[in-house]
């Protein structure tokens, strides 16, 4: 095999490296000065969202014919990782928009749906993905929301909870049951626009971490949805959800890797500057060993995320790998951010320094888009057969 045909998973092509670096430069320049204010106010300014659209990270895999970049899923992973080094709240807005909404439309949307929605999702309309309900979190298909088939389409009634991008989104993929007696085979995915009569975005949650990212309830009261806005086939919504969430878990893995890298970057800078007993604390072996272990775990998490993303782009099975990378990266993010707080000492516990926020942000990685216990269950099914 030629020498240049063999390379590590983390070795990027020129276009991949340039893309990642440009996204990080944008985040460092445009997002970093706003991080504290966005966290305090639990809000992402519209001007910053517009900047993300102008940067091109809101239509990464959308075909060029619809105004997108026509790039790979792996490019989306790189963007999410780069943004998360600065602010995971902004990264998850980009993540959900790309790996859940656009991925679902790309796989399940017909030419009419893609022609109507892709250009808007590239140009300025944020997307959201609405599956969770009060009684269907880990039991994702125990949906109470009902869709009644009528002569004019479907009428939806019910309530969704914990919907990321709810405050900003103009287009929502909403899951409801058309036939409760059919169990999960009665679930259908619908595309709903924000100004549809009977559709209301409710209260925004006041969260521990990723506070600038909106997490909202949705209220549907006799919401009329045309038949042309069914995504995929009626009764096949469970397939839309399963396959899309599998990709989304890789995105969350990338978020956790980027978040952990940001915390480790801060910690490494601090331990070189902070002096105790006449020398920088980076010179103490105990500190060195903790940094070394964190860097090793972070590299392992990145390899798992990149491997899952490469498998997805290559058309190979990646269900197990997606679960593994989300599970492991979320655990690594919690450990690395906790270490960063410890290394900062008292400064790590106050909001004047950046690591306490990243520590709070990390916790959600073990909860959303499938809890760690669900990832373990998925992995066990694959390895035990």
Short mmCIF file of C-alpha atoms in Angstrom, two decimals:
data_model
loop_
_atom_site.label_atom_id
_atom_site.label_comp_id
_atom_site.label_asym_id
_atom_site.label_seq_id
_atom_site.Cartn_x
_atom_site.Cartn_y
_atom_site.Cartn_z
CA UNK A 1 0.00 0.00 0.00
CA UNK A 2 1.42 3.45 -0.89
CA UNK A 3 2.67 5.39 2.11
CA UNK A 4 0.41 8.36 1.36
CA UNK A 5 -2.66 6.07 1.39
CA UNK A 6 -2.25 5.38 5.11
CA UNK A 7 -3.20 8.09 7.56
CA UNK A 8 -4.66 8.50 11.01
CA UNK A 9 -8.30 9.30 11.63
CA UNK A 10 -7.42 12.75 12.93
CA UNK A 11 -5.35 13.69 9.85
CA UNK A 12 -7.59 16.04 7.87
CA UNK A 13 -7.68 16.82 4.17
CA UNK A 14 -6.73 20.36 3.25
CA UNK A 15 -10.36 21.41 2.77
CA UNK A 16 -11.37 19.80 6.08
CA UNK A 17 -8.57 21.53 7.96
CA UNK A 18 -9.25 24.90 6.37
CA UNK A 19 -12.96 24.56 7.10
CA UNK A 20 -12.40 23.63 10.74
CA UNK A 21 -9.89 26.42 11.25
CA UNK A 22 -12.16 29.02 9.65
CA UNK A 23 -15.03 28.00 11.93
CA UNK A 24 -12.82 28.18 15.01
CA UNK A 25 -11.46 31.57 13.96
CA UNK A 26 -15.04 32.84 13.63
CA UNK A 27 -15.91 31.42 17.05
CA UNK A 28 -12.83 32.92 18.66
CA UNK A 29 -13.46 36.32 17.10
CA UNK A 30 -17.25 36.65 17.09
CA UNK A 31 -18.56 34.29 19.78
CA UNK A 32 -15.98 34.36 22.57
CA UNK A 33 -16.63 38.01 23.55
CA UNK A 34 -20.34 37.20 23.95
CA UNK A 35 -20.11 33.93 25.90
CA UNK A 36 -20.58 35.33 29.41
CA UNK A 37 -23.43 37.65 28.40
CA UNK A 38 -25.24 34.91 26.43
CA UNK A 39 -24.98 32.54 29.39
CA UNK A 40 -26.29 35.16 31.82
CA UNK A 41 -29.17 36.21 29.57
CA UNK A 42 -29.87 32.68 28.25
CA UNK A 43 -30.06 34.06 24.75
CA UNK A 44 -28.18 33.93 21.43
CA UNK A 45 -28.41 37.26 19.57
CA UNK A 46 -30.03 37.08 16.15
CA UNK A 47 -27.03 38.93 14.71
CA UNK A 48 -24.79 36.04 15.76
CA UNK A 49 -27.17 33.49 14.22
CA UNK A 50 -27.08 35.51 11.01
CA UNK A 51 -23.30 35.33 11.20
CA UNK A 52 -23.48 31.54 11.38
CA UNK A 53 -25.61 31.48 8.24
CA UNK A 54 -23.18 33.81 6.48
CA UNK A 55 -20.30 31.59 7.55
CA UNK A 56 -21.99 28.65 5.81
CA UNK A 57 -22.29 26.32 8.79
CA UNK A 58 -26.10 26.17 8.65
CA UNK A 59 -26.27 24.26 5.39
CA UNK A 60 -23.13 22.15 5.38
CA UNK A 61 -24.52 19.02 3.74
CA UNK A 62 -27.34 20.69 1.78
CA UNK A 63 -26.73 20.19 -1.96
CA UNK A 64 -25.26 23.14 -3.82
CA UNK A 65 -28.36 23.21 -6.04
CA UNK A 66 -30.33 24.33 -2.97
CA UNK A 67 -27.73 26.87 -1.83
CA UNK A 68 -25.79 24.66 0.56
CA UNK A 69 -22.14 23.67 0.66
CA UNK A 70 -22.72 20.10 -0.51
CA UNK A 71 -20.11 18.95 1.99
CA UNK A 72 -19.91 15.79 4.07
CA UNK A 73 -21.40 14.87 7.43
CA UNK A 74 -17.83 14.86 8.72
CA UNK A 75 -17.59 18.56 7.90
CA UNK A 76 -20.59 19.17 10.15
CA UNK A 77 -18.84 17.26 12.94
CA UNK A 78 -15.75 19.44 12.52
CA UNK A 79 -17.86 22.61 12.72
CA UNK A 80 -19.64 21.45 15.88
CA UNK A 81 -16.35 20.53 17.53
CA UNK A 82 -14.73 23.85 16.61
CA UNK A 83 -17.67 25.92 17.88
CA UNK A 84 -17.89 23.91 21.10
CA UNK A 85 -14.31 24.84 22.04
CA UNK A 86 -15.68 28.36 22.53
CA UNK A 87 -19.38 27.92 23.36
CA UNK A 88 -21.27 24.61 23.31
CA UNK A 89 -24.56 26.54 23.38
CA UNK A 90 -23.96 27.98 19.94
CA UNK A 91 -22.60 24.64 18.76
CA UNK A 92 -25.78 22.74 19.65
CA UNK A 93 -27.89 25.21 17.66
CA UNK A 94 -25.73 24.37 14.63
CA UNK A 95 -25.71 20.67 15.55
CA UNK A 96 -29.48 20.19 15.74
CA UNK A 97 -30.01 22.24 12.60
CA UNK A 98 -27.55 20.10 10.61
CA UNK A 99 -27.44 16.59 12.06
CA UNK A 100 -31.14 16.27 12.93
CA UNK A 101 -33.22 18.60 10.77
CA UNK A 102 -31.24 18.77 7.54
CA UNK A 103 -30.17 15.11 7.79
CA UNK A 104 -33.80 14.02 8.20
CA UNK A 105 -34.96 16.11 5.23
CA UNK A 106 -32.07 14.84 3.12
CA UNK A 107 -32.86 11.20 3.84
CA UNK A 108 -36.65 11.24 4.02
CA UNK A 109 -37.80 14.35 2.21
CA UNK A 110 -39.03 14.10 -1.37
CA UNK A 111 -38.02 16.58 -4.08
CA UNK A 112 -40.94 18.87 -3.23
CA UNK A 113 -40.06 19.05 0.47
CA UNK A 114 -36.37 19.58 -0.19
CA UNK A 115 -37.12 22.25 -2.77
CA UNK A 116 -39.42 24.11 -0.37
CA UNK A 117 -37.31 23.91 2.79
CA UNK A 118 -33.63 23.53 1.97
CA UNK A 119 -33.19 27.03 0.49
CA UNK A 120 -34.74 28.62 3.60
CA UNK A 121 -32.74 26.46 6.01
CA UNK A 122 -29.58 27.61 4.26
CA UNK A 123 -30.53 31.28 4.01
CA UNK A 124 -31.74 32.17 7.50
CA UNK A 125 -34.43 29.83 8.89
CA UNK A 126 -33.37 27.79 11.93
CA UNK A 127 -34.66 24.22 12.23
CA UNK A 128 -35.80 22.28 15.31
CA UNK A 129 -36.56 18.62 15.98
CA UNK A 130 -39.50 17.79 18.25
CA UNK A 131 -39.74 14.23 19.52
CA UNK A 132 -39.66 14.40 23.35
CA UNK A 133 -42.74 14.71 25.53
CA UNK A 134 -43.45 14.65 29.25
CA UNK A 135 -44.09 10.90 29.13
CA UNK A 136 -41.70 9.97 26.34
CA UNK A 137 -38.08 10.73 27.09
CA UNK A 138 -36.01 7.57 27.05
CA UNK A 139 -39.18 5.71 26.02
CA UNK A 140 -39.15 7.87 22.91
CA UNK A 141 -42.12 6.30 21.15
CA UNK A 142 -44.63 6.53 24.02
CA UNK A 143 -46.05 9.60 22.33
CA UNK A 144 -49.22 11.28 23.56
CA UNK A 145 -49.38 13.78 20.68
CA UNK A 146 -52.08 12.72 18.22
CA UNK A 147 -52.44 13.35 14.51
CA UNK A 148 -55.95 12.90 13.16
CA UNK A 149 -56.27 12.12 9.46
CA UNK A 150 -58.82 14.41 7.77
CA UNK A 151 -59.83 15.28 4.24
CA UNK A 152 -57.57 18.34 4.33
CA UNK A 153 -54.52 16.63 5.82
CA UNK A 154 -53.77 16.02 9.49
CA UNK A 155 -54.80 17.82 12.66
CA UNK A 156 -52.25 17.63 15.48
CA UNK A 157 -52.93 18.05 19.18
CA UNK A 158 -50.53 17.73 22.10
CA UNK A 159 -47.43 19.11 23.78
CA UNK A 160 -43.73 18.68 23.23
CA UNK A 161 -41.00 19.36 25.80
CA UNK A 162 -37.26 20.09 25.83
CA UNK A 163 -37.11 21.17 22.19
CA UNK A 164 -33.69 22.62 21.31
CA UNK A 165 -33.81 25.73 19.09
CA UNK A 166 -37.48 26.20 19.94
CA UNK A 167 -37.15 29.95 20.46
CA UNK A 168 -35.26 30.56 17.22
CA UNK A 169 -36.66 27.98 14.82
CA UNK A 170 -38.94 28.71 11.91
CA UNK A 171 -39.32 25.07 10.83
CA UNK A 172 -40.00 22.11 13.11
CA UNK A 173 -39.98 18.36 12.51
CA UNK A 174 -42.72 17.12 14.86
CA UNK A 175 -43.55 13.50 15.66
CA UNK A 176 -47.11 12.39 16.44
CA UNK A 177 -49.14 9.19 16.49
CA UNK A 178 -51.76 8.66 13.81
CA UNK A 179 -52.82 5.27 15.19
CA UNK A 180 -52.20 4.62 18.90
CA UNK A 181 -53.25 0.98 18.53
CA UNK A 182 -50.35 0.38 16.13
CA UNK A 183 -47.74 1.30 18.74
CA UNK A 184 -44.52 2.67 17.30
CA UNK A 185 -45.77 1.82 13.80
CA UNK A 186 -48.38 4.54 14.14
CA UNK A 187 -45.83 7.33 14.55
CA UNK A 188 -45.48 9.86 11.72
CA UNK A 189 -43.11 12.80 11.20
CA UNK A 190 -44.55 16.17 10.13
CA UNK A 191 -42.93 19.41 8.98
CA UNK A 192 -44.56 22.41 10.64
CA UNK A 193 -43.78 26.07 10.09
CA UNK A 194 -43.73 28.40 13.07
CA UNK A 195 -46.62 30.59 11.88
CA UNK A 196 -48.99 27.66 11.32
CA UNK A 197 -52.32 28.32 13.11
CA UNK A 198 -52.64 26.24 16.25
CA UNK A 199 -48.87 25.99 16.72
CA UNK A 200 -47.33 27.86 19.66
CA UNK A 201 -43.85 27.93 21.15
CA UNK A 202 -44.30 27.90 24.92
CA UNK A 203 -42.01 28.67 27.83
CA UNK A 204 -38.24 28.38 27.67
CA UNK A 205 -36.50 26.24 30.29
CA UNK A 206 -34.10 27.85 32.78
CA UNK A 207 -31.20 25.42 32.59
CA UNK A 208 -28.02 24.48 34.45
CA UNK A 209 -25.82 24.56 31.37
CA UNK A 210 -25.82 25.43 27.66
CA UNK A 211 -28.06 28.24 28.85
CA UNK A 212 -27.90 30.37 25.70
CA UNK A 213 -29.33 27.47 23.71
CA UNK A 214 -33.11 27.63 23.88
CA UNK A 215 -35.00 24.61 25.20
CA UNK A 216 -38.74 25.13 24.84
CA UNK A 217 -42.13 23.49 25.02
CA UNK A 218 -44.35 23.36 21.95
CA UNK A 219 -48.13 23.50 22.14
CA UNK A 220 -50.28 22.19 19.28
CA UNK A 221 -54.01 22.90 19.42
CA UNK A 222 -55.90 21.69 16.36
CA UNK A 223 -52.84 22.44 14.26
CA UNK A 224 -53.64 21.72 10.60
CA UNK A 225 -50.77 20.19 8.63
CA UNK A 226 -51.12 19.49 4.89
CA UNK A 227 -50.50 15.98 3.63
CA UNK A 228 -47.59 17.31 1.58
CA UNK A 229 -45.77 18.05 4.84
CA UNK A 230 -45.57 14.44 5.96
CA UNK A 231 -41.86 13.54 6.13
CA UNK A 232 -41.43 10.01 4.83
CA UNK A 233 -44.41 7.69 4.88
CA UNK A 234 -47.34 7.78 7.27
CA UNK A 235 -46.58 5.36 10.10
CA UNK A 236 -42.83 5.35 9.40
CA UNK A 237 -41.91 8.17 11.74
CA UNK A 238 -40.12 5.75 14.04
CA UNK A 239 -37.62 5.03 11.27
CA UNK A 240 -37.09 8.73 10.68
CA UNK A 241 -36.44 9.21 14.39
CA UNK A 242 -34.14 6.23 14.93
CA UNK A 243 -31.95 6.83 11.91
CA UNK A 244 -31.73 10.58 12.44
CA UNK A 245 -30.97 10.36 16.16
CA UNK A 246 -28.19 7.89 15.41
CA UNK A 247 -26.48 10.58 13.36
CA UNK A 248 -27.31 13.22 15.94
CA UNK A 249 -25.44 11.28 18.61
CA UNK A 250 -22.24 11.70 16.64
CA UNK A 251 -22.91 15.43 16.65
CA UNK A 252 -23.28 15.42 20.42
CA UNK A 253 -20.05 13.46 20.64
CA UNK A 254 -18.36 16.21 18.65
CA UNK A 255 -19.87 18.83 20.96
CA UNK A 256 -18.47 17.05 24.01
CA UNK A 257 -15.03 16.66 22.43
CA UNK A 258 -14.89 20.34 21.51
CA UNK A 259 -16.13 21.37 24.94
CA UNK A 260 -13.51 19.23 26.67
CA UNK A 261 -10.78 20.57 24.40
CA UNK A 262 -11.78 24.13 25.26
CA UNK A 263 -11.60 23.35 28.98
CA UNK A 264 -8.24 21.61 28.61
CA UNK A 265 -6.89 24.55 26.61
CA UNK A 266 -7.85 26.91 29.43
CA UNK A 267 -6.38 24.59 32.07
CA UNK A 268 -3.05 24.16 30.26
CA UNK A 269 -2.68 27.91 29.87
CA UNK A 270 -3.53 28.51 33.52
CA UNK A 271 -1.16 25.91 35.03
CA UNK A 272 1.73 27.44 33.09
CA UNK A 273 0.95 30.88 34.50
CA UNK A 274 -0.10 30.04 38.07
CA UNK A 275 2.83 29.91 40.50
CA UNK A 276 2.96 28.19 43.87
CA UNK A 277 6.02 27.40 46.00
CA UNK A 278 8.15 29.44 43.66
CA UNK A 279 7.30 27.73 40.34
CA UNK A 280 4.49 27.22 37.86
CA UNK A 281 2.13 24.47 38.96
CA UNK A 282 2.63 22.87 35.52
CA UNK A 283 6.07 21.84 36.79
CA UNK A 284 4.59 19.61 39.48
CA UNK A 285 4.39 15.99 38.43
CA UNK A 286 0.96 15.53 39.96
CA UNK A 287 -0.43 18.27 37.71
CA UNK A 288 1.44 16.94 34.68
CA UNK A 289 -0.02 13.47 35.15
CA UNK A 290 -3.56 14.79 35.45
CA UNK A 291 -3.16 16.82 32.26
CA UNK A 292 -1.63 13.84 30.48
CA UNK A 293 -4.51 11.56 31.42
CA UNK A 294 -7.08 14.16 30.35
CA UNK A 295 -5.33 14.64 26.99
CA UNK A 296 -5.23 10.87 26.45
CA UNK A 297 -8.93 10.41 27.17
CA UNK A 298 -9.79 13.37 24.97
CA UNK A 299 -7.80 11.96 22.07
CA UNK A 300 -9.58 8.61 22.46
CA UNK A 301 -12.97 10.36 22.44
CA UNK A 302 -12.06 12.34 19.32
CA UNK A 303 -10.97 9.16 17.55
CA UNK A 304 -14.30 7.51 18.36
CA UNK A 305 -16.28 10.52 17.09
CA UNK A 306 -14.26 10.81 13.90
CA UNK A 307 -14.50 7.07 13.27
CA UNK A 308 -18.29 7.10 13.62
CA UNK A 309 -18.57 10.11 11.30
CA UNK A 310 -16.26 8.55 8.71
CA UNK A 311 -18.26 5.32 8.82
CA UNK A 312 -21.47 7.28 8.27
CA UNK A 313 -20.05 9.10 5.25
CA UNK A 314 -18.69 5.84 3.87
CA UNK A 315 -22.09 4.15 3.98
CA UNK A 316 -20.94 1.64 6.59
CA UNK A 317 -22.94 0.57 9.67
CA UNK A 318 -22.31 2.98 12.56
CA UNK A 319 -25.14 2.42 15.04
CA UNK A 320 -22.90 0.90 17.72
CA UNK A 321 -20.08 3.35 17.07
CA UNK A 322 -22.43 6.34 17.40
CA UNK A 323 -23.64 5.10 20.77
CA UNK A 324 -20.09 4.44 21.93
CA UNK A 325 -18.76 7.84 20.91
CA UNK A 326 -21.62 9.70 22.60
CA UNK A 327 -21.32 7.65 25.79
CA UNK A 328 -17.57 7.98 26.09
CA UNK A 329 -17.17 11.57 24.96
CA UNK A 330 -19.82 12.79 27.40
CA UNK A 331 -18.05 11.04 30.27
CA UNK A 332 -14.69 12.43 29.18
CA UNK A 333 -16.15 15.94 28.95
CA UNK A 334 -17.41 15.73 32.51
CA UNK A 335 -14.05 14.52 33.81
CA UNK A 336 -11.93 17.00 31.86
CA UNK A 337 -14.07 20.02 32.78
CA UNK A 338 -14.08 18.93 36.42
CA UNK A 339 -10.29 18.71 36.32
CA UNK A 340 -10.10 22.16 34.78
CA UNK A 341 -12.16 23.59 37.66
CA UNK A 342 -9.89 21.83 40.17
CA UNK A 343 -6.71 23.11 38.55
CA UNK A 344 -8.03 26.67 38.63
CA UNK A 345 -8.66 26.25 42.37
CA UNK A 346 -10.91 28.94 43.83
CA UNK A 347 -10.90 30.81 40.52
CA UNK A 348 -12.45 27.77 38.87
CA UNK A 349 -15.53 28.11 41.05
CA UNK A 350 -16.42 31.65 40.04
CA UNK A 351 -18.02 33.03 36.90
CA UNK A 352 -15.18 35.45 36.18
CA UNK A 353 -13.24 32.52 34.73
CA UNK A 354 -14.43 30.32 31.84
CA UNK A 355 -14.15 26.77 33.14
CA UNK A 356 -17.12 26.73 35.52
CA UNK A 357 -19.43 27.33 32.56
CA UNK A 358 -17.91 24.49 30.56
CA UNK A 359 -18.31 22.25 33.61
CA UNK A 360 -22.02 23.09 33.73
CA UNK A 361 -22.35 22.68 29.97
CA UNK A 362 -20.82 19.20 30.02
CA UNK A 363 -23.55 17.58 32.10
CA UNK A 364 -26.18 17.62 29.37
CA UNK A 365 -24.04 15.31 27.21
CA UNK A 366 -25.06 12.33 29.33
CA UNK A 367 -28.76 13.20 29.05
CA UNK A 368 -29.99 14.51 25.71
CA UNK A 369 -30.30 12.60 22.44
CA UNK A 370 -30.30 9.38 24.45
CA UNK A 371 -29.11 9.01 28.04
CA UNK A 372 -25.93 7.13 28.88
CA UNK A 373 -27.99 4.16 30.05
CA UNK A 374 -29.69 4.00 26.65
CA UNK A 375 -26.31 4.13 24.91
CA UNK A 376 -25.10 1.26 27.10
CA UNK A 377 -28.22 -0.72 26.24
CA UNK A 378 -27.63 -0.15 22.53
CA UNK A 379 -23.98 -1.13 22.77
CA UNK A 380 -24.81 -4.26 24.76
CA UNK A 381 -27.31 -5.39 22.13
CA UNK A 382 -24.68 -5.13 19.42
CA UNK A 383 -21.79 -6.77 21.26
CA UNK A 384 -23.86 -9.57 22.81
CA UNK A 385 -25.89 -10.26 19.66
#
